[in-house]
Short mmCIF file of C-alpha atoms and ligand atoms in Angstrom, two decimals:
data_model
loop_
_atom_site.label_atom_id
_atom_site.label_comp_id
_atom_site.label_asym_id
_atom_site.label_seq_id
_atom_site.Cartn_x
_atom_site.Cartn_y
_atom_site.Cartn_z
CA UNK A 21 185.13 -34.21 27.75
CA UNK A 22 188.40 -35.57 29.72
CA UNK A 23 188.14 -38.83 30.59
CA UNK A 24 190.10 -40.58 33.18
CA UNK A 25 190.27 -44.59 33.44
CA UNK A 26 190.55 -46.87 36.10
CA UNK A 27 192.91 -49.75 36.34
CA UNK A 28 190.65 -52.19 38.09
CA UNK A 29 186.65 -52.33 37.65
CA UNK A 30 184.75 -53.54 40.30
CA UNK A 31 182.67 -56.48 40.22
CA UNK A 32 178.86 -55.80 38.93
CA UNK A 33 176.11 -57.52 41.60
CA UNK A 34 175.16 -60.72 40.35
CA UNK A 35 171.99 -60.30 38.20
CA UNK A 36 168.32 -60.69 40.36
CA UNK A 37 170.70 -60.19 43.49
CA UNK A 38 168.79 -58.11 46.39
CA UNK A 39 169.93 -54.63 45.19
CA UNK A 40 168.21 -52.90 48.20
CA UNK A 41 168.72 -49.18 47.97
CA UNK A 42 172.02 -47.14 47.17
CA UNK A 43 174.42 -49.90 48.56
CA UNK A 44 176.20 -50.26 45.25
CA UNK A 45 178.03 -47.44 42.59
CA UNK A 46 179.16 -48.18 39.42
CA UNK A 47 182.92 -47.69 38.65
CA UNK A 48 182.74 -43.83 37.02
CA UNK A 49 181.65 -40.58 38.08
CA UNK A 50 181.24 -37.40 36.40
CA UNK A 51 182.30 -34.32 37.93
CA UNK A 52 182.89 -30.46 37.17
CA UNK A 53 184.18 -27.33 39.74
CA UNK A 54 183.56 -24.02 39.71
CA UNK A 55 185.74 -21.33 41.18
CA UNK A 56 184.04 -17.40 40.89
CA UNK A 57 185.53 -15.47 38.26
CA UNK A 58 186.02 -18.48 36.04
CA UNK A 59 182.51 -20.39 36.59
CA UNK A 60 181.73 -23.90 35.67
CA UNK A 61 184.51 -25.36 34.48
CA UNK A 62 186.34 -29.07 33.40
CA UNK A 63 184.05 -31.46 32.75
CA UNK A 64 185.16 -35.02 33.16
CA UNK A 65 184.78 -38.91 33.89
CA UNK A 66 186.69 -39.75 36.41
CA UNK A 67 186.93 -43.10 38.80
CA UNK A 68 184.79 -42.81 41.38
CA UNK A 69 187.19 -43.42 44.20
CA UNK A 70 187.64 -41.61 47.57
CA UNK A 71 188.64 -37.54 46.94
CA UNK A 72 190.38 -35.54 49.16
CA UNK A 73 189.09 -32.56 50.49
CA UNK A 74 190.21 -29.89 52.81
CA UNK A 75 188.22 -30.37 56.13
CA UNK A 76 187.59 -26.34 56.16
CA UNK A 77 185.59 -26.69 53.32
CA UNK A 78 182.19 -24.80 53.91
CA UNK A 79 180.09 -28.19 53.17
CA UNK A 80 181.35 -30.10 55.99
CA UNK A 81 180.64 -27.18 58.79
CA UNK A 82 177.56 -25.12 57.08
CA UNK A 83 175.86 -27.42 54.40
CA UNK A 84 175.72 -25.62 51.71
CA UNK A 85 175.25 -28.31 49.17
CA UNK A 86 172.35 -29.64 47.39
CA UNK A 87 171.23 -32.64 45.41
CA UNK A 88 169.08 -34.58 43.30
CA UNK A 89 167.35 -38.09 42.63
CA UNK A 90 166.78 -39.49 38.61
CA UNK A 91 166.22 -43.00 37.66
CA UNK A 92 167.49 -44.46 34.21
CA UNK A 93 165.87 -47.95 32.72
CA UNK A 94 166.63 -50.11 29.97
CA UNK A 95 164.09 -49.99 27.02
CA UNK A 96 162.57 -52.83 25.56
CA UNK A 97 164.86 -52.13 22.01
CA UNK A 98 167.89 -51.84 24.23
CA UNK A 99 167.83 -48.35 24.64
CA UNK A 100 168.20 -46.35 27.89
CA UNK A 101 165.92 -44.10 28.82
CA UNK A 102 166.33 -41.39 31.68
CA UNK A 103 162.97 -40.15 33.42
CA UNK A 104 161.85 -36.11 32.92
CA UNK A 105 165.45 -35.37 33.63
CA UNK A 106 164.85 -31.80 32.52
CA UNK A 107 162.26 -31.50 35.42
CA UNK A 108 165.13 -32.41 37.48
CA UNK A 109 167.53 -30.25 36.63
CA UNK A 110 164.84 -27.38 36.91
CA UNK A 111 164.71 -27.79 40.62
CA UNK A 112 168.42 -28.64 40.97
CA UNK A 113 168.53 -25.31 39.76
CA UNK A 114 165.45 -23.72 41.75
CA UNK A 115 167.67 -25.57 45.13
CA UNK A 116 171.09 -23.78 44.19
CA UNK A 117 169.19 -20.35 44.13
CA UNK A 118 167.91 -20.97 47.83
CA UNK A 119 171.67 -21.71 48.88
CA UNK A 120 173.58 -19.16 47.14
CA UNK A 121 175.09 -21.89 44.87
CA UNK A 122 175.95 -20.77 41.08
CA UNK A 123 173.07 -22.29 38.96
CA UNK A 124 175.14 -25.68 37.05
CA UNK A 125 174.04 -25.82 33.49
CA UNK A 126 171.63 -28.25 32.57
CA UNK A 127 172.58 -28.90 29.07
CA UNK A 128 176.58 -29.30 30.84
CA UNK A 129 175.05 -31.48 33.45
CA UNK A 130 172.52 -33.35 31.05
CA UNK A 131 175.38 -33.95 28.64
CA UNK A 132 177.55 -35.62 31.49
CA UNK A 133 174.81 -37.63 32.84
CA UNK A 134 174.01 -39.28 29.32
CA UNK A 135 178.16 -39.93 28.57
CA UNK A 136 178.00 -41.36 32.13
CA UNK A 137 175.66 -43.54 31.47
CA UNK A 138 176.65 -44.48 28.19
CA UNK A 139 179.92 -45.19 29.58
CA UNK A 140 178.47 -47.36 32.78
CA UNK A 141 175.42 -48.85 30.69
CA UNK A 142 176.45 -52.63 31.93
CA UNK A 143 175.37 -51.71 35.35
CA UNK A 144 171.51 -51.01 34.56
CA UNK A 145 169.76 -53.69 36.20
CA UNK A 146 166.93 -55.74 34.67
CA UNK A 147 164.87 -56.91 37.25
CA UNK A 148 161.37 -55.76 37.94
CA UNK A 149 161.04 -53.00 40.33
CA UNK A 150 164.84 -52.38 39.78
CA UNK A 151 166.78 -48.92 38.25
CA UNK A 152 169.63 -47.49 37.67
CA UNK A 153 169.59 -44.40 40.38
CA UNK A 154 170.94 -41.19 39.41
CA UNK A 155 172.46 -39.10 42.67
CA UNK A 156 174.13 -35.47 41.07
CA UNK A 157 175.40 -33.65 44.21
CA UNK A 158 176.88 -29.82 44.20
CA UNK A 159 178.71 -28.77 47.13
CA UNK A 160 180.83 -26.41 48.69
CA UNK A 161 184.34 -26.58 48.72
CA UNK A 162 185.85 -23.37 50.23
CA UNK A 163 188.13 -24.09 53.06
CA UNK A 164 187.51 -20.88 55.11
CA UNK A 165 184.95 -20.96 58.67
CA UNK A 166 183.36 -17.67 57.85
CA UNK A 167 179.55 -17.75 57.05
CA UNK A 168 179.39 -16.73 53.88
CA UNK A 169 178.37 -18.70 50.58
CA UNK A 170 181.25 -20.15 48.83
CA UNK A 171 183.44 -19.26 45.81
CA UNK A 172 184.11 -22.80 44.76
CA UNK A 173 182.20 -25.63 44.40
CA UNK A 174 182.13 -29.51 42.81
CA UNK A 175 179.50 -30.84 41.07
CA UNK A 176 179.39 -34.93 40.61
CA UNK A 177 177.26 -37.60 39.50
CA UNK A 178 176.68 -41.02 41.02
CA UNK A 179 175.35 -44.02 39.75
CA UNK A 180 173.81 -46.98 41.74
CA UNK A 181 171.83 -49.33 40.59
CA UNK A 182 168.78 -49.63 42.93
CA UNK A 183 166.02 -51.88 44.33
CA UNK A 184 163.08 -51.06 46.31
CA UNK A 185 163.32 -48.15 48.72
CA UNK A 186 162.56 -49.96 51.58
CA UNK A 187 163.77 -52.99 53.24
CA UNK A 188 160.24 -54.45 53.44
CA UNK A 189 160.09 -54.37 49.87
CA UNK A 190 156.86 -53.24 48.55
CA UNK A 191 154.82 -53.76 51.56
CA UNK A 192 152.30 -51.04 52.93
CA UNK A 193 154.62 -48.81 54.84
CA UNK A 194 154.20 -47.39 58.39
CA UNK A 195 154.25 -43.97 59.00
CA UNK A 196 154.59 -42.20 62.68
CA UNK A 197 152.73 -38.81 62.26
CA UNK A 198 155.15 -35.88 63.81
CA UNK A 199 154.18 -33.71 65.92
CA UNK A 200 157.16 -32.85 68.35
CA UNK A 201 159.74 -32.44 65.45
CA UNK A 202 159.20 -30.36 62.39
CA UNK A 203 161.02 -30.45 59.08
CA UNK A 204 160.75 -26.88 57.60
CA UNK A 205 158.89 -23.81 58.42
CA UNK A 206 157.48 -21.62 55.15
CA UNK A 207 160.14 -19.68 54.21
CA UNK A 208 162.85 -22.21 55.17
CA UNK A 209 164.40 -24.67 52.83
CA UNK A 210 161.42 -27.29 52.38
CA UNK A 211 161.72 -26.62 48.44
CA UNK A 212 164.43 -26.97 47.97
CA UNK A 213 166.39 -30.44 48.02
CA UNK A 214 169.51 -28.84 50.36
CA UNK A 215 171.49 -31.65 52.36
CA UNK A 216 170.54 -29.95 55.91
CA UNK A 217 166.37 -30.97 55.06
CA UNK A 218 167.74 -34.36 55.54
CA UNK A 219 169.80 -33.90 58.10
CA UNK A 220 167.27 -32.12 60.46
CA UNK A 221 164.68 -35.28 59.52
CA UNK A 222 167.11 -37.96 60.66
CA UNK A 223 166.14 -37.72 64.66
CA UNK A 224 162.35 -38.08 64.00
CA UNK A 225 163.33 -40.58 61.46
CA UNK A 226 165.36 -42.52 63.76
CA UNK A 227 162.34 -42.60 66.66
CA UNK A 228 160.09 -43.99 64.61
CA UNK A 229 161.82 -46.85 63.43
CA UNK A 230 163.02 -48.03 66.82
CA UNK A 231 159.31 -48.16 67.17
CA UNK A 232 158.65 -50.33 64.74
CA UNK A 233 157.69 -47.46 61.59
CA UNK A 234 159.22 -47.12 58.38
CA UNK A 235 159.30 -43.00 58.06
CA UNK A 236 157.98 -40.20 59.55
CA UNK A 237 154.55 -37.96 57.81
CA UNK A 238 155.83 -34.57 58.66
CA UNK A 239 153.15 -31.99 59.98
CA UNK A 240 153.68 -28.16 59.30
CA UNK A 241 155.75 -26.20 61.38
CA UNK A 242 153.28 -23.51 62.52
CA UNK A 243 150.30 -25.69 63.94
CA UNK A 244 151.88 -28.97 63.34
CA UNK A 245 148.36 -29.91 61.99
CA UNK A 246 148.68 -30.21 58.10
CA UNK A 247 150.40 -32.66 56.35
CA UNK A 248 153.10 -31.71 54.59
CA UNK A 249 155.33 -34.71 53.54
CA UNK A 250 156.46 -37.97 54.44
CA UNK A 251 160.56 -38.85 55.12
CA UNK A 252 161.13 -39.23 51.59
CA UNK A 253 157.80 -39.32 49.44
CA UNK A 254 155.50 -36.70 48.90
CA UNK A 255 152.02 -38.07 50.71
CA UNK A 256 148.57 -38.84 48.94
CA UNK A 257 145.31 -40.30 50.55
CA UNK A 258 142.04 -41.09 48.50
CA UNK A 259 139.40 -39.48 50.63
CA UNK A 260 135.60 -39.52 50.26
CA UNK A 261 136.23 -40.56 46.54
CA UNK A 262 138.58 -37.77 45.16
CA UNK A 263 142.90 -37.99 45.70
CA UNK A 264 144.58 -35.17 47.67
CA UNK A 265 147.53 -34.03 47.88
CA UNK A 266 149.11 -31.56 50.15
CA UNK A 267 149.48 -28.33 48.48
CA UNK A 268 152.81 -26.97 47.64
CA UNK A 269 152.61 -23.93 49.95
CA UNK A 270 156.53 -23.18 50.30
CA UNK A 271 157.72 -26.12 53.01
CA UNK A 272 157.19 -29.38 50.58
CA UNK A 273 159.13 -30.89 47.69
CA UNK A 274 157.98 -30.34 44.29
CA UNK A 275 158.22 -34.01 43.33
CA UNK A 276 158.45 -35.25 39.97
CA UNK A 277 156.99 -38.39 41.05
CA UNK A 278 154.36 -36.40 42.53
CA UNK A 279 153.67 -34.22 39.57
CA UNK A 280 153.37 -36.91 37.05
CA UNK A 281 151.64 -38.96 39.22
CA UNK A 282 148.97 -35.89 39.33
CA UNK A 283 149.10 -35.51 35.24
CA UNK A 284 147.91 -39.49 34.97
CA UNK A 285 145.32 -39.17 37.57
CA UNK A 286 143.71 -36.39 35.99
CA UNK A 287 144.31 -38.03 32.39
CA UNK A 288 142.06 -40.60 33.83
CA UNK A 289 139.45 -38.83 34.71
CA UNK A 290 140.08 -39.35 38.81
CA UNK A 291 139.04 -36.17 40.66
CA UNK A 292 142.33 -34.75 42.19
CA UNK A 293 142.88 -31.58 44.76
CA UNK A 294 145.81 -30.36 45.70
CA UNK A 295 145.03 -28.33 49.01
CA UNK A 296 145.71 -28.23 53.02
CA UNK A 297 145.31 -31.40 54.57
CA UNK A 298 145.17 -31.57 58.67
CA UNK A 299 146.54 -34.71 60.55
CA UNK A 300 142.28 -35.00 61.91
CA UNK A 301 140.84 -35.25 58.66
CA UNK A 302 142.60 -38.30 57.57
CA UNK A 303 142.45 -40.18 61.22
CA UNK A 304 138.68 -39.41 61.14
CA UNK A 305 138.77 -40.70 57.61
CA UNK A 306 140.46 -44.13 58.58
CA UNK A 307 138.07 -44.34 61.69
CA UNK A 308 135.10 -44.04 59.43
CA UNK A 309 136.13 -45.40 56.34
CA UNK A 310 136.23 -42.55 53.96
CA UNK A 311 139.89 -42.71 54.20
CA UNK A 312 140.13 -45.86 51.41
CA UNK A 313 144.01 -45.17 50.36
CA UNK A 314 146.77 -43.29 51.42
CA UNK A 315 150.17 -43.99 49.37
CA UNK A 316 154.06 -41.98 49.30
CA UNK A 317 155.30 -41.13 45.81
CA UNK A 318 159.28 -40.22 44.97
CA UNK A 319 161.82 -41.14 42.63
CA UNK A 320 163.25 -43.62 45.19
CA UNK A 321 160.16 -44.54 46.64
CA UNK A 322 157.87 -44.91 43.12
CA UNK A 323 154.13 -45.28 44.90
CA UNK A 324 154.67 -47.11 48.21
CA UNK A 325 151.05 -47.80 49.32
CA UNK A 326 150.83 -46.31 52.98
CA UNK A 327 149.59 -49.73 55.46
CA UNK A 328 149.04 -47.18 58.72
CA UNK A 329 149.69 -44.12 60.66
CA UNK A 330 150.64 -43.36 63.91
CA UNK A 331 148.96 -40.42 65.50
CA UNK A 332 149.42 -39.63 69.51
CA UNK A 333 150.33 -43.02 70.62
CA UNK A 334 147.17 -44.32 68.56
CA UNK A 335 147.43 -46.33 65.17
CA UNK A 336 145.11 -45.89 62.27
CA UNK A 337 145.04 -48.60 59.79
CA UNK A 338 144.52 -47.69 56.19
CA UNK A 339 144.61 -51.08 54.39
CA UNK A 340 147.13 -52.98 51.92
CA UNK A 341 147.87 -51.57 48.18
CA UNK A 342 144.79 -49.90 47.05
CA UNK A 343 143.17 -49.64 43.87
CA UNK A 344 144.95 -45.73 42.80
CA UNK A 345 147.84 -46.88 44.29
CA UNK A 346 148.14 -50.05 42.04
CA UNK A 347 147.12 -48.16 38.85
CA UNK A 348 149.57 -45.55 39.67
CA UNK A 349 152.24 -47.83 39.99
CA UNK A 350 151.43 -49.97 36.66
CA UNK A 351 150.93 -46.95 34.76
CA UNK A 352 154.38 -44.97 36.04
CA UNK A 353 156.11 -48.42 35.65
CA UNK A 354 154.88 -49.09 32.57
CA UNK A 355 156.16 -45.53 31.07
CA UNK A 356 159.52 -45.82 32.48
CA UNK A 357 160.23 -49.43 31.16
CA UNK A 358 158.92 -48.52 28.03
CA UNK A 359 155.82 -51.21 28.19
CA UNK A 360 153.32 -48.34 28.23
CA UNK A 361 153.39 -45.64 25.01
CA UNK A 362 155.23 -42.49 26.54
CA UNK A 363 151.92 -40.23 25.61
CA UNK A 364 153.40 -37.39 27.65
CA UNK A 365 156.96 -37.12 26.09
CA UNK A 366 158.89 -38.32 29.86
CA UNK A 367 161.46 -40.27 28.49
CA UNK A 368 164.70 -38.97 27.29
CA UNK A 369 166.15 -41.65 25.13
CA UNK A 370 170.01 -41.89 24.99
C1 LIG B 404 164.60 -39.54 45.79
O1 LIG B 404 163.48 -40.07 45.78
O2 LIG B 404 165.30 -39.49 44.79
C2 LIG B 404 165.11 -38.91 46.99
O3 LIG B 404 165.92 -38.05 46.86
C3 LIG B 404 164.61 -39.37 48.28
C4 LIG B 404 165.63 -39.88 49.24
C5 LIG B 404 166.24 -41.18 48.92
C6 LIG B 404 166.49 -38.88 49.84
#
C-alpha cells in the first residue's frame, strides 16, 4: 500500500484532556477511488490535509455519499482491538446498494483501517469512557449536474479520538418527541447510513435544543405515532418488566450497538421484543410507572440512559441511569476494553 508522509505532525491532546466528540483527527488518512471500468483502485495513507475537489462533483449538489461509525480501544496487553468491524462493513455495503454506489471491499477497506491504525496507534486515548472513533466515508466525485449516480467515487477513513457523545457527559439525556418533522418514510433511506438522513434531521435537531433537549425521538412517517429512532441512537424503554425495541421495519438503523446490546440482554435471561412501539404507550408508561427505563444505544452514543421526553408541549420524566441501562453499559464496556472475556467473538485484534 502507497504511503505518503507528512512533514509536520500535529500535536496529540494532552492525555485526560476533555476529548468531547469528533473535534480532533489524527495526522493520516486512508483513502482509495474508483472510476467505472477500472473499479476500486490505489489504496493509500495519505496526510489528512484539506483535498481539492471540483465543486460539480455530484456529492456536494445530490448527496450521494454514505458513511460509517467504528470505535477502536486499547487492550489491557497493549493490543488494539476494533469492535464487530465486519458488521460494519456489512451495512456500509447494504448503504452503497441503496445509493447506487459500487459496493468497497471489505477485506480492501478492513485492511486499510487496521494499517491506519497501526500507523496512528499513539492517538488511542486511555481514559474511561474514551475511543478511538472510526469515520470511513464514500462519496461521489463526478463533476457533472445531471441526476444520475456517479462513475467515480473516493473512499477515506478518519480517525478521531473521542469522548462522550454529548456535551453533558453521561447524564440522562432529553429527548423532544417529533411529530411535525419526520426522518424517513418506509421505503426511503432510513437503513441505510446515506449523508442526506442526517441532513434532513438537522432542523428538528436544531428546535429541540434551543429548547433546552439534547436530540430528537423520531416518530414514523405515516402516523407519526411509532417510535422509530432517536437523532443518533437507536431507542429502548423497559416497559412492564420486558425491554423493547422498535422493530426494524425498513425506516430505522440496523445498529450494531443495538444488535449486541439485544444478544447480551437475551444472554441474560432479560425478556426482550423487538416490535411497534407508539409515542402513547410509553407516555402512559411514564405517567403510571410501568415505564422504569428508557435508554439510546450507538457507536457514538454507547447506552445514554434517556432522563425525559417531550411529547406535545408536555414532559414525561423517566428517571436517572436505570438498572438495564447500567448493566448494558458495564457489560458493552467491559467487552470493548477487554476487562470482560469476549464470549461472543466482537473484537478484532490487530
Ligand atoms: C455513530 O454512532 O457512529 C453515528 O454514526 C452516529 C452519529 C454521530 C452520526
Amino acid at each position: 500500500m502507497e504511503r505518503i508522509e507528512r512533514k509536520v505532525l500535529k500535536e496529540k491532546p494532552a492525555a485526560g484532556a476533555e476529548l468531547g466528540f469528533g473535534k480532533y483527527f489524527t495526522d493520516y488518512l486512508f483513502t482509495m477511488r474508483y472510476e467505472s471500468g477500472r473499479g476500486w483502485h490505489s489504496p493509500r495513507i495519505e496526510p489528512n490535509e484539506p483535498l481539492a475537489f471540483d465543486l460539480a462533483s455530484s456529492v456536494f449538489h445530490y448527496g450521494q455519499g454514505v458513511f460509517e461509525g467504528m470505535k477502536a480501544f486499547l487492550q489491557p496487553d497493549g493490543s488494539v482491538a476494533i469492535f464487530r468491524p465486519e458488521e460494519n462493513w456489512a451495512r456500509m455495503e447494504r448503504s452503497c446498494e441503496r445509493l447506487c454506489i459500487p459496493p468497497v471491499p471489505a477485506d480492501l477497506a478492513e485492511e486499510g483501517l487496521e494499517e491506519l491504525i497501526r500507523l496512528e496507534r499513539d492517538w488511542i486515548p486511555r481514559g474511561e469512557g474514551t475511543a478511538l472513533y472510526i469515520r470511513p466515508a464514500v462519496v461521489a466525485t463526478r463533476p457533472a449536474l445531471g441526476v444520475h449516480a456517479s462513475d467515480r467515487y473516493l473512499f477515506f477513513i478518519l480517525l478521531s479520538p473521542v469522548g462522550n457523545y454529548y456535551a453533558r457527559g453521561l447524564a440522562p439525556t432529553r429527548l423532544v418527541a417529533e411529530d411535525t418533522f419526520v426522518r424517513c418514510p418506509i421505503g426511503g433511506t432510513g437503513e441505510a447510513k446515506c449523508l442526506g438522513n442526517y441532513a434532513v434531521s438537522l432542523k428538528a435537531g436544531e428546535l429541540a435544543e434551543k429548547a433546552g433537549y439534547d436530540q430528537v425521538l423520531w416518530l414514523d412517517a405515516a402516523e407519526h405515532r411509532y417510535i422509530e429512532e432517536a437523532g443518533s441512537m437507536n431507542a429502548f424503554f423497559v416497559l412492564g418488566g420486558e425491554v423493547v425495541t422498535p422493530a426494524l421495519v425498513g425506516s430505522i438503523l440496523h445498529g450494531v450497538t443495538r444488535k449486541s446490546c439485544l444478544t447480551l440482554l437475551r444472554e441474560k435471561g432479560i425478556p426482550v421484543s423487538e416490535r411497534r412501539i407508539s409515542i402513547e404507550e410509553v407516555t402512559a408508561g411514564a405517567e403510571s410507572g410501568a415505564l422504569t427505563e428508557a435508554f439510546g444505544t450507538g457507536t457514538a452514543a454507547v447506552v445514554s440512559p434517556i432522563g425525559d421526553i417531550r411529547y406535545r408541549g408536555k414532559d414525561y420524566a423517566i428517571g436517572g441511569t436505570g438498572e438495564i441501562a447500567r448493566m448494558l453499559y458495564g457489560e458493552l464496556t467491559g467487552i470493548q476494553r477487554g476487562r470482560l472475556p469476549d464470549r461472543f467473538g466482537w473484537l478484532r485484534k490487530i
